[in-house]
Amino acid sequence: MNSEEERRRQIARDNLRILEEQKLNVKKTLQAELDTMQIQKLQNVTFNQDIKLLQKKVQARLSPTCVSLENNITVGTKDGSVIKFDLNLNKLSQIVSFQGLPEKTTNQRQRYASPFQKGHSKPVYSVSQQQKYNLSMQKEYFNVRDADTTSSATVFGVNLTALSVQANIAAVADDKTIQIVQLADQVVLHSMIGHVDTVTQIQFLQNSTQFISCSTDSTLRLFDYDQQSQLIYTVDSPLECCACLSTDYFVGGGEQLYLISRKKRTPVFTYSFESDIYCRKLITAVGAVQGYNCLVVGLFNKLVIFKMNGEQLIVHKEIPLQNQFVNGIDCKIINNKFTVAVVLGGERKFDRLDKTDGKSELLVFEIGDVQKQGRFRM
């Protein structure tokens, strides 16, 4: 054996030793965090006896795909439109609509640099409105629009599928990789790897550098972009959606509904829905507000409201739909009321495996009253 080959082998052995030490250190850090972590207590929602549903038709050629609930309601559609609604629970009124653009293949610059005001040329997979930023995302790029200056910027990707925003930071799924982007300068701070298939949804934990993500690789992962660490939770089916109930409990939706504890690698509770057609038993959207014991689950032809009790999810109420798929759910506490916005359509968000005559609608309702959380309540 010559000296050059021996030198290369020694370098490989040294690299392996360093990787093993790093893995051990990360494992010790995460275990110490779990051991010292305080359990976040869930606040109770006082459920209404009757739920008043407020429905509004979404004026678009194709089904709505996503929704964001803040001061206003923003809806994205499959034809590339971005529509804003005034949040008035007596009457929903459309504020503005940015119509989808025809896809341009001859001029790449025009195709990709479409400003937020002009909509998108492909399905809008995610919309978000956080503080002064409005975001909308299609497959190749997402737009960042500053509400104060009305300026807009474009951040490019290859196969963007999911987006979550907290303050000035966005977590953006580009196929299997999650990019951490600073919105003010559109700079990528970190790249989080781990998923081996398409990431379908991302959700930040409140006031934290941590977020959860789910994927068609049948895992839900808890990332910390500051510590560059992750915890992996394995389920039995590809996941289409996820939500945070607290800092300790997460929910994933696919062929079943999975309740996941931060301290356990596999689900602590599962719930399934029956259907003769595979696409129609899949859970397509879930929504929750971190710190409250209420969960909203959407699938074909129904919305189901769950109440969390211990490590179980108990069905509180089912809301029937009219031959529609639930493509997006967003929940917020507004005026001390647990408020939900849902978008419905005749086909699924990411594909056209099943199509019905269901109408494209925005559904808004209040589940019940809540007690306002204290600033330091745990």
mmCIF file of C-alpha atoms in Angstrom:
data_model
loop_
_atom_site.group_PDB
_atom_site.id
_atom_site.type_symbol
_atom_site.label_atom_id
_atom_site.label_comp_id
_atom_site.label_asym_id
_atom_site.label_seq_id
_atom_site.Cartn_x
_atom_site.Cartn_y
_atom_site.Cartn_z
ATOM 1 C CA MET A 1 0.000 0.000 0.000
ATOM 2 C CA ASN A 2 1.513 3.354 -1.038
ATOM 3 C CA SER A 3 1.692 6.354 1.261
ATOM 4 C CA GLU A 4 -0.902 8.371 -0.716
ATOM 5 C CA GLU A 5 -3.594 5.704 -0.315
ATOM 6 C CA GLU A 6 -2.816 5.354 3.385
ATOM 7 C CA ARG A 7 -3.077 9.137 3.804
ATOM 8 C CA ARG A 8 -6.516 9.160 2.155
ATOM 9 C CA ARG A 9 -7.722 6.329 4.368
ATOM 10 C CA GLN A 10 -6.520 8.170 7.457
ATOM 11 C CA ILE A 11 -8.412 11.303 6.358
ATOM 12 C CA ALA A 12 -11.546 9.207 5.848
ATOM 13 C CA ARG A 13 -11.158 7.659 9.330
ATOM 14 C CA ASP A 14 -10.692 11.121 10.869
ATOM 15 C CA ASN A 15 -13.782 12.476 9.093
ATOM 16 C CA LEU A 16 -15.832 9.499 10.260
ATOM 17 C CA ARG A 17 -14.677 10.014 13.856
ATOM 18 C CA ILE A 18 -15.604 13.729 13.720
ATOM 19 C CA LEU A 19 -19.045 12.944 12.305
ATOM 20 C CA GLU A 20 -19.681 10.359 15.014
ATOM 21 C CA GLU A 21 -18.655 12.834 17.724
ATOM 22 C CA GLN A 22 -20.900 15.542 16.248
ATOM 23 C CA LYS A 23 -23.812 13.131 16.086
ATOM 24 C CA LEU A 24 -23.274 12.191 19.728
ATOM 25 C CA ASN A 25 -23.058 15.844 20.795
ATOM 26 C CA VAL A 26 -26.269 16.743 18.944
ATOM 27 C CA LYS A 27 -28.035 13.772 20.504
ATOM 28 C CA LYS A 28 -26.893 14.800 23.998
ATOM 29 C CA THR A 29 -28.019 18.399 23.397
ATOM 30 C CA LEU A 30 -31.476 17.343 22.227
ATOM 31 C CA GLN A 31 -31.888 14.885 25.087
ATOM 32 C CA ALA A 32 -30.917 17.569 27.610
ATOM 33 C CA GLU A 33 -33.488 19.891 26.067
ATOM 34 C CA LEU A 34 -36.196 17.234 26.365
ATOM 35 C CA ASP A 35 -35.289 16.503 29.983
ATOM 36 C CA THR A 36 -35.410 20.156 31.079
ATOM 37 C CA MET A 37 -38.305 21.286 28.885
ATOM 38 C CA GLN A 38 -41.440 22.595 30.575
ATOM 39 C CA ILE A 39 -44.691 21.162 29.257
ATOM 40 C CA GLN A 40 -46.908 23.814 27.697
ATOM 41 C CA LYS A 41 -50.399 23.590 29.153
ATOM 42 C CA LEU A 42 -53.218 23.825 26.628
ATOM 43 C CA GLN A 43 -55.924 26.433 27.099
ATOM 44 C CA ASN A 44 -59.519 25.238 26.839
ATOM 45 C CA VAL A 45 -61.840 26.430 24.096
ATOM 46 C CA THR A 46 -65.455 26.987 25.187
ATOM 47 C CA PHE A 47 -67.205 25.473 22.184
ATOM 48 C CA ASN A 48 -70.307 27.116 20.719
ATOM 49 C CA GLN A 49 -73.476 25.037 20.675
ATOM 50 C CA ASP A 50 -74.217 26.141 17.113
ATOM 51 C CA ILE A 51 -71.576 27.114 14.575
ATOM 52 C CA LYS A 52 -72.563 29.801 12.086
ATOM 53 C CA LEU A 53 -70.923 29.205 8.711
ATOM 54 C CA LEU A 54 -70.161 32.206 6.524
ATOM 55 C CA GLN A 55 -69.639 31.195 2.885
ATOM 56 C CA LYS A 56 -68.235 33.230 -0.005
ATOM 57 C CA LYS A 57 -67.715 32.110 -3.593
ATOM 58 C CA VAL A 58 -64.111 32.336 -4.798
ATOM 59 C CA GLN A 59 -64.114 33.993 -8.223
ATOM 60 C CA ALA A 60 -61.443 31.988 -10.043
ATOM 61 C CA ARG A 61 -61.287 29.556 -12.950
ATOM 62 C CA LEU A 62 -59.828 26.743 -10.847
ATOM 63 C CA SER A 63 -60.074 25.579 -7.236
ATOM 64 C CA PRO A 64 -58.552 27.529 -4.328
ATOM 65 C CA THR A 65 -55.455 25.881 -2.876
ATOM 66 C CA CYS A 66 -54.419 27.809 0.253
ATOM 67 C CA VAL A 67 -55.591 30.427 2.747
ATOM 68 C CA SER A 68 -54.028 32.832 5.241
ATOM 69 C CA LEU A 69 -56.026 34.407 8.066
ATOM 70 C CA GLU A 70 -54.776 37.632 9.661
ATOM 71 C CA ASN A 71 -56.321 41.115 9.550
ATOM 72 C CA ASN A 72 -57.648 40.120 6.136
ATOM 73 C CA ILE A 73 -58.075 36.757 4.447
ATOM 74 C CA THR A 74 -55.796 35.892 1.519
ATOM 75 C CA VAL A 75 -56.637 33.016 -0.836
ATOM 76 C CA GLY A 76 -54.465 31.454 -3.557
ATOM 77 C CA THR A 77 -55.881 29.407 -6.433
ATOM 78 C CA LYS A 78 -54.802 26.835 -9.009
ATOM 79 C CA ASP A 79 -55.074 29.344 -11.860
ATOM 80 C CA GLY A 80 -52.488 31.623 -10.220
ATOM 81 C CA SER A 81 -54.869 34.179 -8.728
ATOM 82 C CA VAL A 82 -54.339 35.807 -5.327
ATOM 83 C CA ILE A 83 -57.547 37.146 -3.773
ATOM 84 C CA LYS A 84 -58.004 39.205 -0.610
ATOM 85 C CA PHE A 85 -61.202 39.321 1.460
ATOM 86 C CA ASP A 86 -62.224 41.712 4.203
ATOM 87 C CA LEU A 87 -62.532 39.852 7.515
ATOM 88 C CA ASN A 88 -66.067 40.765 8.523
ATOM 89 C CA LEU A 89 -67.989 37.921 10.099
ATOM 90 C CA ASN A 90 -71.291 39.561 9.206
ATOM 91 C CA LYS A 91 -70.434 39.717 5.513
ATOM 92 C CA LEU A 92 -67.318 38.649 3.624
ATOM 93 C CA SER A 93 -66.430 41.109 0.875
ATOM 94 C CA GLN A 94 -63.686 40.801 -1.729
ATOM 95 C CA ILE A 95 -61.113 43.596 -1.494
ATOM 96 C CA VAL A 96 -58.871 42.914 -4.476
ATOM 97 C CA SER A 97 -58.029 40.111 -6.883
ATOM 98 C CA PHE A 98 -54.712 39.610 -8.678
ATOM 99 C CA GLN A 99 -55.650 37.418 -11.616
ATOM 100 C CA GLY A 100 -53.446 34.568 -12.768
ATOM 101 C CA LEU A 101 -51.210 35.135 -15.788
ATOM 102 C CA PRO A 102 -50.824 32.920 -18.860
ATOM 103 C CA GLU A 103 -47.536 31.067 -18.664
ATOM 104 C CA LYS A 104 -44.865 32.668 -20.855
ATOM 105 C CA THR A 105 -42.196 30.365 -22.234
ATOM 106 C CA THR A 106 -40.530 32.637 -24.816
ATOM 107 C CA ASN A 107 -39.335 35.340 -22.429
ATOM 108 C CA GLN A 108 -37.961 33.780 -19.263
ATOM 109 C CA ARG A 109 -37.388 37.129 -17.582
ATOM 110 C CA GLN A 110 -41.037 38.140 -17.915
ATOM 111 C CA ARG A 111 -42.175 34.687 -16.903
ATOM 112 C CA TYR A 112 -40.335 34.598 -13.585
ATOM 113 C CA ALA A 113 -40.293 38.272 -12.574
ATOM 114 C CA SER A 114 -44.056 38.684 -12.324
ATOM 115 C CA PRO A 115 -44.718 41.061 -9.400
ATOM 116 C CA PHE A 116 -47.150 40.140 -6.637
ATOM 117 C CA GLN A 117 -49.736 42.597 -7.991
ATOM 118 C CA LYS A 118 -50.085 40.588 -11.219
ATOM 119 C CA GLY A 119 -50.660 37.153 -9.750
ATOM 120 C CA HIS A 120 -48.897 33.985 -10.886
ATOM 121 C CA SER A 121 -48.669 31.883 -14.020
ATOM 122 C CA LYS A 122 -49.014 28.566 -12.153
ATOM 123 C CA PRO A 123 -50.934 27.243 -9.125
ATOM 124 C CA VAL A 124 -50.333 29.202 -5.924
ATOM 125 C CA TYR A 125 -49.283 26.638 -3.315
ATOM 126 C CA SER A 126 -48.991 28.944 -0.314
ATOM 127 C CA VAL A 127 -49.905 32.456 0.829
ATOM 128 C CA SER A 128 -48.942 34.233 4.029
ATOM 129 C CA GLN A 129 -49.321 37.649 5.613
ATOM 130 C CA GLN A 130 -47.075 38.354 8.586
ATOM 131 C CA GLN A 131 -46.580 41.830 10.040
ATOM 132 C CA LYS A 132 -45.690 44.001 7.048
ATOM 133 C CA TYR A 133 -44.951 41.191 4.557
ATOM 134 C CA ASN A 134 -47.362 39.574 2.098
ATOM 135 C CA LEU A 135 -46.110 36.412 0.419
ATOM 136 C CA SER A 136 -47.417 34.171 -2.335
ATOM 137 C CA MET A 137 -45.649 31.147 -3.802
ATOM 138 C CA GLN A 138 -45.803 29.055 -6.940
ATOM 139 C CA LYS A 139 -43.521 26.254 -8.116
ATOM 140 C CA GLU A 140 -40.538 28.291 -9.386
ATOM 141 C CA TYR A 141 -40.554 31.346 -7.116
ATOM 142 C CA PHE A 142 -42.280 33.213 -4.330
ATOM 143 C CA ASN A 143 -43.047 36.915 -4.126
ATOM 144 C CA VAL A 144 -42.286 39.072 -1.090
ATOM 145 C CA ARG A 145 -44.307 42.267 -0.973
ATOM 146 C CA ASP A 146 -43.668 44.973 1.622
ATOM 147 C CA ALA A 147 -47.028 46.365 2.724
ATOM 148 C CA ASP A 148 -45.435 49.620 3.938
ATOM 149 C CA THR A 149 -43.464 50.527 0.816
ATOM 150 C CA THR A 150 -45.516 48.416 -1.691
ATOM 151 C CA SER A 151 -42.191 47.224 -3.123
ATOM 152 C CA SER A 152 -41.912 43.590 -4.150
ATOM 153 C CA ALA A 153 -39.082 41.124 -4.613
ATOM 154 C CA THR A 154 -38.842 37.644 -6.075
ATOM 155 C CA VAL A 155 -36.994 34.663 -4.587
ATOM 156 C CA PHE A 156 -36.389 31.775 -6.980
ATOM 157 C CA GLY A 157 -36.402 28.022 -6.475
ATOM 158 C CA VAL A 158 -36.711 24.792 -8.450
ATOM 159 C CA ASN A 159 -39.734 22.981 -7.023
ATOM 160 C CA LEU A 160 -41.232 25.081 -4.220
ATOM 161 C CA THR A 161 -44.029 23.298 -2.360
ATOM 162 C CA ALA A 162 -44.497 24.841 1.110
ATOM 163 C CA LEU A 163 -43.943 28.061 3.011
ATOM 164 C CA SER A 164 -44.171 29.287 6.606
ATOM 165 C CA VAL A 165 -43.326 32.744 7.936
ATOM 166 C CA GLN A 166 -42.466 34.092 11.370
ATOM 167 C CA ALA A 167 -41.566 37.777 11.753
ATOM 168 C CA ASN A 168 -38.744 38.456 9.281
ATOM 169 C CA ILE A 169 -37.891 34.797 8.607
ATOM 170 C CA ALA A 170 -39.445 32.416 6.077
ATOM 171 C CA ALA A 171 -38.979 28.651 5.875
ATOM 172 C CA VAL A 172 -39.408 27.601 2.245
ATOM 173 C CA ALA A 173 -39.510 24.012 1.011
ATOM 174 C CA ASP A 174 -37.638 23.524 -2.267
ATOM 175 C CA ASP A 175 -38.481 19.888 -2.991
ATOM 176 C CA LYS A 176 -36.629 17.972 -0.196
ATOM 177 C CA THR A 177 -34.605 20.912 1.171
ATOM 178 C CA ILE A 178 -35.919 23.669 3.455
ATOM 179 C CA GLN A 179 -34.347 27.086 2.966
ATOM 180 C CA ILE A 180 -34.360 29.652 5.782
ATOM 181 C CA VAL A 181 -34.742 33.062 4.121
ATOM 182 C CA GLN A 182 -34.443 36.535 5.621
ATOM 183 C CA LEU A 183 -37.308 38.474 4.039
ATOM 184 C CA ALA A 184 -35.866 41.982 4.343
ATOM 185 C CA ASP A 185 -32.885 41.183 2.094
ATOM 186 C CA GLN A 186 -34.121 37.934 0.486
ATOM 187 C CA VAL A 187 -30.953 36.199 1.738
ATOM 188 C CA VAL A 188 -30.779 32.444 2.402
ATOM 189 C CA LEU A 189 -29.419 31.987 5.934
ATOM 190 C CA HIS A 190 -29.536 28.198 6.270
ATOM 191 C CA SER A 191 -30.393 25.082 4.275
ATOM 192 C CA MET A 192 -32.015 22.318 6.324
ATOM 193 C CA ILE A 193 -31.703 18.824 4.837
ATOM 194 C CA GLY A 194 -33.105 15.508 6.010
ATOM 195 C CA HIS A 195 -36.312 14.748 4.127
ATOM 196 C CA VAL A 196 -35.897 12.244 1.302
ATOM 197 C CA ASP A 197 -39.094 13.152 -0.556
ATOM 198 C CA THR A 198 -41.234 16.220 -1.236
ATOM 199 C CA VAL A 199 -42.008 18.464 1.740
ATOM 200 C CA THR A 200 -45.752 19.193 1.774
ATOM 201 C CA GLN A 201 -46.150 21.644 4.679
ATOM 202 C CA ILE A 202 -44.114 23.664 7.188
ATOM 203 C CA GLN A 203 -45.281 25.218 10.452
ATOM 204 C CA PHE A 204 -43.237 27.437 12.782
ATOM 205 C CA LEU A 205 -43.491 27.101 16.551
ATOM 206 C CA GLN A 206 -44.467 30.437 18.076
ATOM 207 C CA ASN A 207 -41.601 32.813 18.907
ATOM 208 C CA SER A 208 -39.032 30.134 18.215
ATOM 209 C CA THR A 209 -36.283 29.132 15.818
ATOM 210 C CA GLN A 210 -37.942 25.714 15.612
ATOM 211 C CA PHE A 211 -40.464 24.506 13.050
ATOM 212 C CA ILE A 212 -42.103 21.248 12.026
ATOM 213 C CA SER A 213 -42.336 19.903 8.499
ATOM 214 C CA CYS A 214 -44.081 16.915 6.966
ATOM 215 C CA SER A 215 -43.311 15.028 3.789
ATOM 216 C CA THR A 216 -44.402 12.246 1.489
ATOM 217 C CA ASP A 217 -41.450 10.282 2.918
ATOM 218 C CA SER A 218 -43.781 9.401 5.858
ATOM 219 C CA THR A 219 -41.928 11.502 8.411
ATOM 220 C CA LEU A 220 -42.667 14.586 10.452
ATOM 221 C CA ARG A 221 -39.525 16.434 11.517
ATOM 222 C CA LEU A 222 -38.814 19.058 14.150
ATOM 223 C CA PHE A 223 -36.030 21.376 12.972
ATOM 224 C CA ASP A 224 -34.102 24.057 14.834
ATOM 225 C CA TYR A 225 -32.334 26.243 12.291
ATOM 226 C CA ASP A 226 -30.320 28.050 14.961
ATOM 227 C CA GLN A 227 -28.942 24.824 16.470
ATOM 228 C CA GLN A 228 -28.861 23.061 13.071
ATOM 229 C CA SER A 229 -30.589 20.029 14.584
ATOM 230 C CA GLN A 230 -33.642 17.898 13.896
ATOM 231 C CA LEU A 231 -35.801 15.218 15.489
ATOM 232 C CA ILE A 232 -37.506 12.623 13.275
ATOM 233 C CA TYR A 233 -40.962 11.101 13.841
ATOM 234 C CA THR A 234 -42.045 8.199 11.633
ATOM 235 C CA VAL A 235 -45.639 7.376 10.647
ATOM 236 C CA ASP A 236 -47.314 4.748 8.457
ATOM 237 C CA SER A 237 -48.247 6.831 5.410
ATOM 238 C CA PRO A 238 -47.149 9.851 3.351
ATOM 239 C CA LEU A 239 -48.123 13.117 5.058
ATOM 240 C CA GLU A 240 -49.951 15.966 3.333
ATOM 241 C CA CYS A 241 -50.328 18.433 6.215
ATOM 242 C CA CYS A 242 -49.223 19.215 9.764
ATOM 243 C CA ALA A 243 -49.956 21.576 12.662
ATOM 244 C CA CYS A 244 -48.640 22.487 16.130
ATOM 245 C CA LEU A 245 -50.964 21.996 19.090
ATOM 246 C CA SER A 246 -48.238 22.985 21.547
ATOM 247 C CA THR A 247 -44.470 22.898 21.907
ATOM 248 C CA ASP A 248 -44.855 19.231 22.879
ATOM 249 C CA TYR A 249 -47.599 17.858 20.593
ATOM 250 C CA PHE A 250 -47.838 17.958 16.813
ATOM 251 C CA VAL A 251 -50.363 16.616 14.326
ATOM 252 C CA GLY A 252 -49.798 15.103 10.890
ATOM 253 C CA GLY A 253 -52.411 14.164 8.314
ATOM 254 C CA GLY A 254 -52.286 11.545 5.567
ATOM 255 C CA GLU A 255 -54.100 8.231 5.340
ATOM 256 C CA GLN A 256 -54.701 8.699 9.079
ATOM 257 C CA LEU A 257 -54.589 11.519 11.599
ATOM 258 C CA TYR A 258 -51.449 11.198 13.740
ATOM 259 C CA LEU A 259 -50.906 12.801 17.152
ATOM 260 C CA ILE A 260 -47.176 12.995 17.862
ATOM 261 C CA SER A 261 -45.464 13.667 21.178
ATOM 262 C CA ARG A 262 -42.151 15.486 21.073
ATOM 263 C CA LYS A 263 -40.599 12.851 23.356
ATOM 264 C CA LYS A 264 -41.649 9.776 21.345
ATOM 265 C CA ARG A 265 -40.537 8.678 17.899
ATOM 266 C CA THR A 266 -43.892 7.198 16.828
ATOM 267 C CA PRO A 267 -47.482 8.533 17.121
ATOM 268 C CA VAL A 268 -49.201 8.334 20.503
ATOM 269 C CA PHE A 269 -52.669 8.388 18.896
ATOM 270 C CA THR A 270 -54.141 7.742 15.440
ATOM 271 C CA TYR A 271 -57.572 8.290 13.906
ATOM 272 C CA SER A 272 -58.748 7.191 10.459
ATOM 273 C CA PHE A 273 -61.653 7.950 8.148
ATOM 274 C CA GLU A 274 -63.329 5.396 5.882
ATOM 275 C CA SER A 275 -63.986 5.716 2.145
ATOM 276 C CA ASP A 276 -64.130 3.354 -0.823
ATOM 277 C CA ILE A 277 -62.090 5.827 -2.886
ATOM 278 C CA TYR A 278 -58.488 6.255 -1.731
ATOM 279 C CA CYS A 279 -58.225 9.993 -2.492
ATOM 280 C CA ARG A 280 -61.363 10.721 -0.500
ATOM 281 C CA LYS A 281 -60.165 9.262 2.790
ATOM 282 C CA LEU A 282 -56.921 11.257 2.794
ATOM 283 C CA ILE A 283 -56.637 14.126 5.258
ATOM 284 C CA THR A 284 -55.782 17.125 3.094
ATOM 285 C CA ALA A 285 -55.565 19.954 5.654
ATOM 286 C CA VAL A 286 -55.297 20.496 9.412
ATOM 287 C CA GLY A 287 -55.454 23.699 11.428
ATOM 288 C CA ALA A 288 -54.730 24.642 15.038
ATOM 289 C CA VAL A 289 -53.630 27.536 17.224
ATOM 290 C CA GLN A 290 -50.595 26.671 19.317
ATOM 291 C CA GLY A 291 -51.509 26.528 22.990
ATOM 292 C CA TYR A 292 -55.198 25.593 22.588
ATOM 293 C CA ASN A 293 -56.888 22.192 22.789
ATOM 294 C CA CYS A 294 -58.802 22.462 19.494
ATOM 295 C CA LEU A 295 -57.945 20.950 16.105
ATOM 296 C CA VAL A 296 -59.741 21.350 12.763
ATOM 297 C CA VAL A 297 -59.292 18.550 10.207
ATOM 298 C CA GLY A 298 -60.362 18.627 6.562
ATOM 299 C CA LEU A 299 -60.862 15.903 3.971
ATOM 300 C CA PHE A 300 -63.293 15.186 1.168
ATOM 301 C CA ASN A 301 -66.848 16.261 1.957
ATOM 302 C CA LYS A 302 -66.353 17.023 5.650
ATOM 303 C CA LEU A 303 -64.699 19.172 8.288
ATOM 304 C CA VAL A 304 -64.112 17.575 11.680
ATOM 305 C CA ILE A 305 -63.469 19.510 14.897
ATOM 306 C CA PHE A 306 -61.421 17.598 17.491
ATOM 307 C CA LYS A 307 -60.812 18.343 21.151
ATOM 308 C CA MET A 308 -57.538 17.190 22.684
ATOM 309 C CA ASN A 309 -57.842 15.364 25.993
ATOM 310 C CA GLY A 310 -54.607 14.006 27.442
ATOM 311 C CA GLU A 311 -52.945 12.154 24.578
ATOM 312 C CA GLN A 312 -56.186 11.553 22.692
ATOM 313 C CA LEU A 313 -58.175 13.470 20.086
ATOM 314 C CA ILE A 314 -61.944 13.335 20.598
ATOM 315 C CA VAL A 315 -64.414 14.245 17.849
ATOM 316 C CA HIS A 316 -66.467 17.253 18.933
ATOM 317 C CA LYS A 317 -68.387 18.062 15.754
ATOM 318 C CA GLU A 318 -68.558 17.151 12.066
ATOM 319 C CA ILE A 319 -69.489 19.729 9.429
ATOM 320 C CA PRO A 320 -70.714 18.193 6.136
ATOM 321 C CA LEU A 321 -69.684 19.765 2.833
ATOM 322 C CA GLN A 322 -71.149 19.709 -0.660
ATOM 323 C CA ASN A 323 -68.965 17.353 -2.701
ATOM 324 C CA GLN A 324 -65.860 19.453 -1.985
ATOM 325 C CA PHE A 325 -62.224 18.894 -1.035
ATOM 326 C CA VAL A 326 -60.687 20.866 1.833
ATOM 327 C CA ASN A 327 -57.486 22.378 0.403
ATOM 328 C CA GLY A 328 -56.452 24.756 3.166
ATOM 329 C CA ILE A 329 -57.205 25.647 6.802
ATOM 330 C CA ASP A 330 -55.906 28.532 8.893
ATOM 331 C CA CYS A 331 -56.871 29.254 12.507
ATOM 332 C CA LYS A 332 -56.335 32.370 14.610
ATOM 333 C CA ILE A 333 -57.544 33.865 17.889
ATOM 334 C CA ILE A 334 -59.445 37.030 16.915
ATOM 335 C CA ASN A 335 -61.219 39.085 19.592
ATOM 336 C CA ASN A 336 -60.860 36.146 22.024
ATOM 337 C CA LYS A 337 -62.657 33.806 19.618
ATOM 338 C CA PHE A 338 -61.224 30.720 17.943
ATOM 339 C CA THR A 339 -61.709 31.690 14.278
ATOM 340 C CA VAL A 340 -61.232 29.374 11.292
ATOM 341 C CA ALA A 341 -60.867 30.074 7.556
ATOM 342 C CA VAL A 342 -61.196 27.176 5.093
ATOM 343 C CA VAL A 343 -60.919 26.993 1.294
ATOM 344 C CA LEU A 344 -62.930 24.370 -0.595
ATOM 345 C CA GLY A 345 -62.837 23.181 -4.201
ATOM 346 C CA GLY A 346 -63.812 20.461 -6.621
ATOM 347 C CA GLU A 347 -60.279 19.040 -6.846
ATOM 348 C CA ARG A 348 -57.261 18.482 -4.629
ATOM 349 C CA LYS A 349 -54.474 20.998 -4.063
ATOM 350 C CA PHE A 350 -51.450 19.271 -5.622
ATOM 351 C CA ASP A 351 -53.057 16.973 -8.201
ATOM 352 C CA ARG A 352 -56.173 16.129 -10.191
ATOM 353 C CA LEU A 353 -56.498 12.473 -9.209
ATOM 354 C CA ASP A 354 -60.145 13.086 -8.371
ATOM 355 C CA LYS A 355 -62.485 15.812 -9.589
ATOM 356 C CA THR A 356 -66.035 16.628 -8.545
ATOM 357 C CA ASP A 357 -68.623 19.316 -9.249
ATOM 358 C CA GLY A 358 -67.965 20.958 -5.870
ATOM 359 C CA LYS A 359 -67.939 24.766 -5.815
ATOM 360 C CA SER A 360 -64.907 26.917 -5.059
ATOM 361 C CA GLU A 361 -65.675 28.584 -1.738
ATOM 362 C CA LEU A 362 -64.192 30.358 1.256
ATOM 363 C CA LEU A 363 -65.691 29.257 4.565
ATOM 364 C CA VAL A 364 -65.243 31.270 7.784
ATOM 365 C CA PHE A 365 -66.635 30.413 11.224
ATOM 366 C CA GLU A 366 -66.035 30.770 14.961
ATOM 367 C CA ILE A 367 -65.681 27.594 17.030
ATOM 368 C CA GLY A 368 -65.908 29.178 20.472
ATOM 369 C CA ASP A 369 -64.524 31.569 23.070
ATOM 370 C CA VAL A 370 -61.063 31.410 24.592
ATOM 371 C CA GLN A 371 -59.251 32.996 27.489
ATOM 372 C CA LYS A 372 -56.491 35.328 26.432
ATOM 373 C CA GLN A 373 -53.082 33.805 27.112
ATOM 374 C CA GLY A 374 -50.688 35.677 29.373
ATOM 375 C CA ARG A 375 -47.390 36.766 27.923
ATOM 376 C CA PHE A 376 -45.370 34.237 29.904
ATOM 377 C CA ARG A 377 -48.018 31.545 30.348
ATOM 378 C CA MET A 378 -46.747 27.992 29.918
#
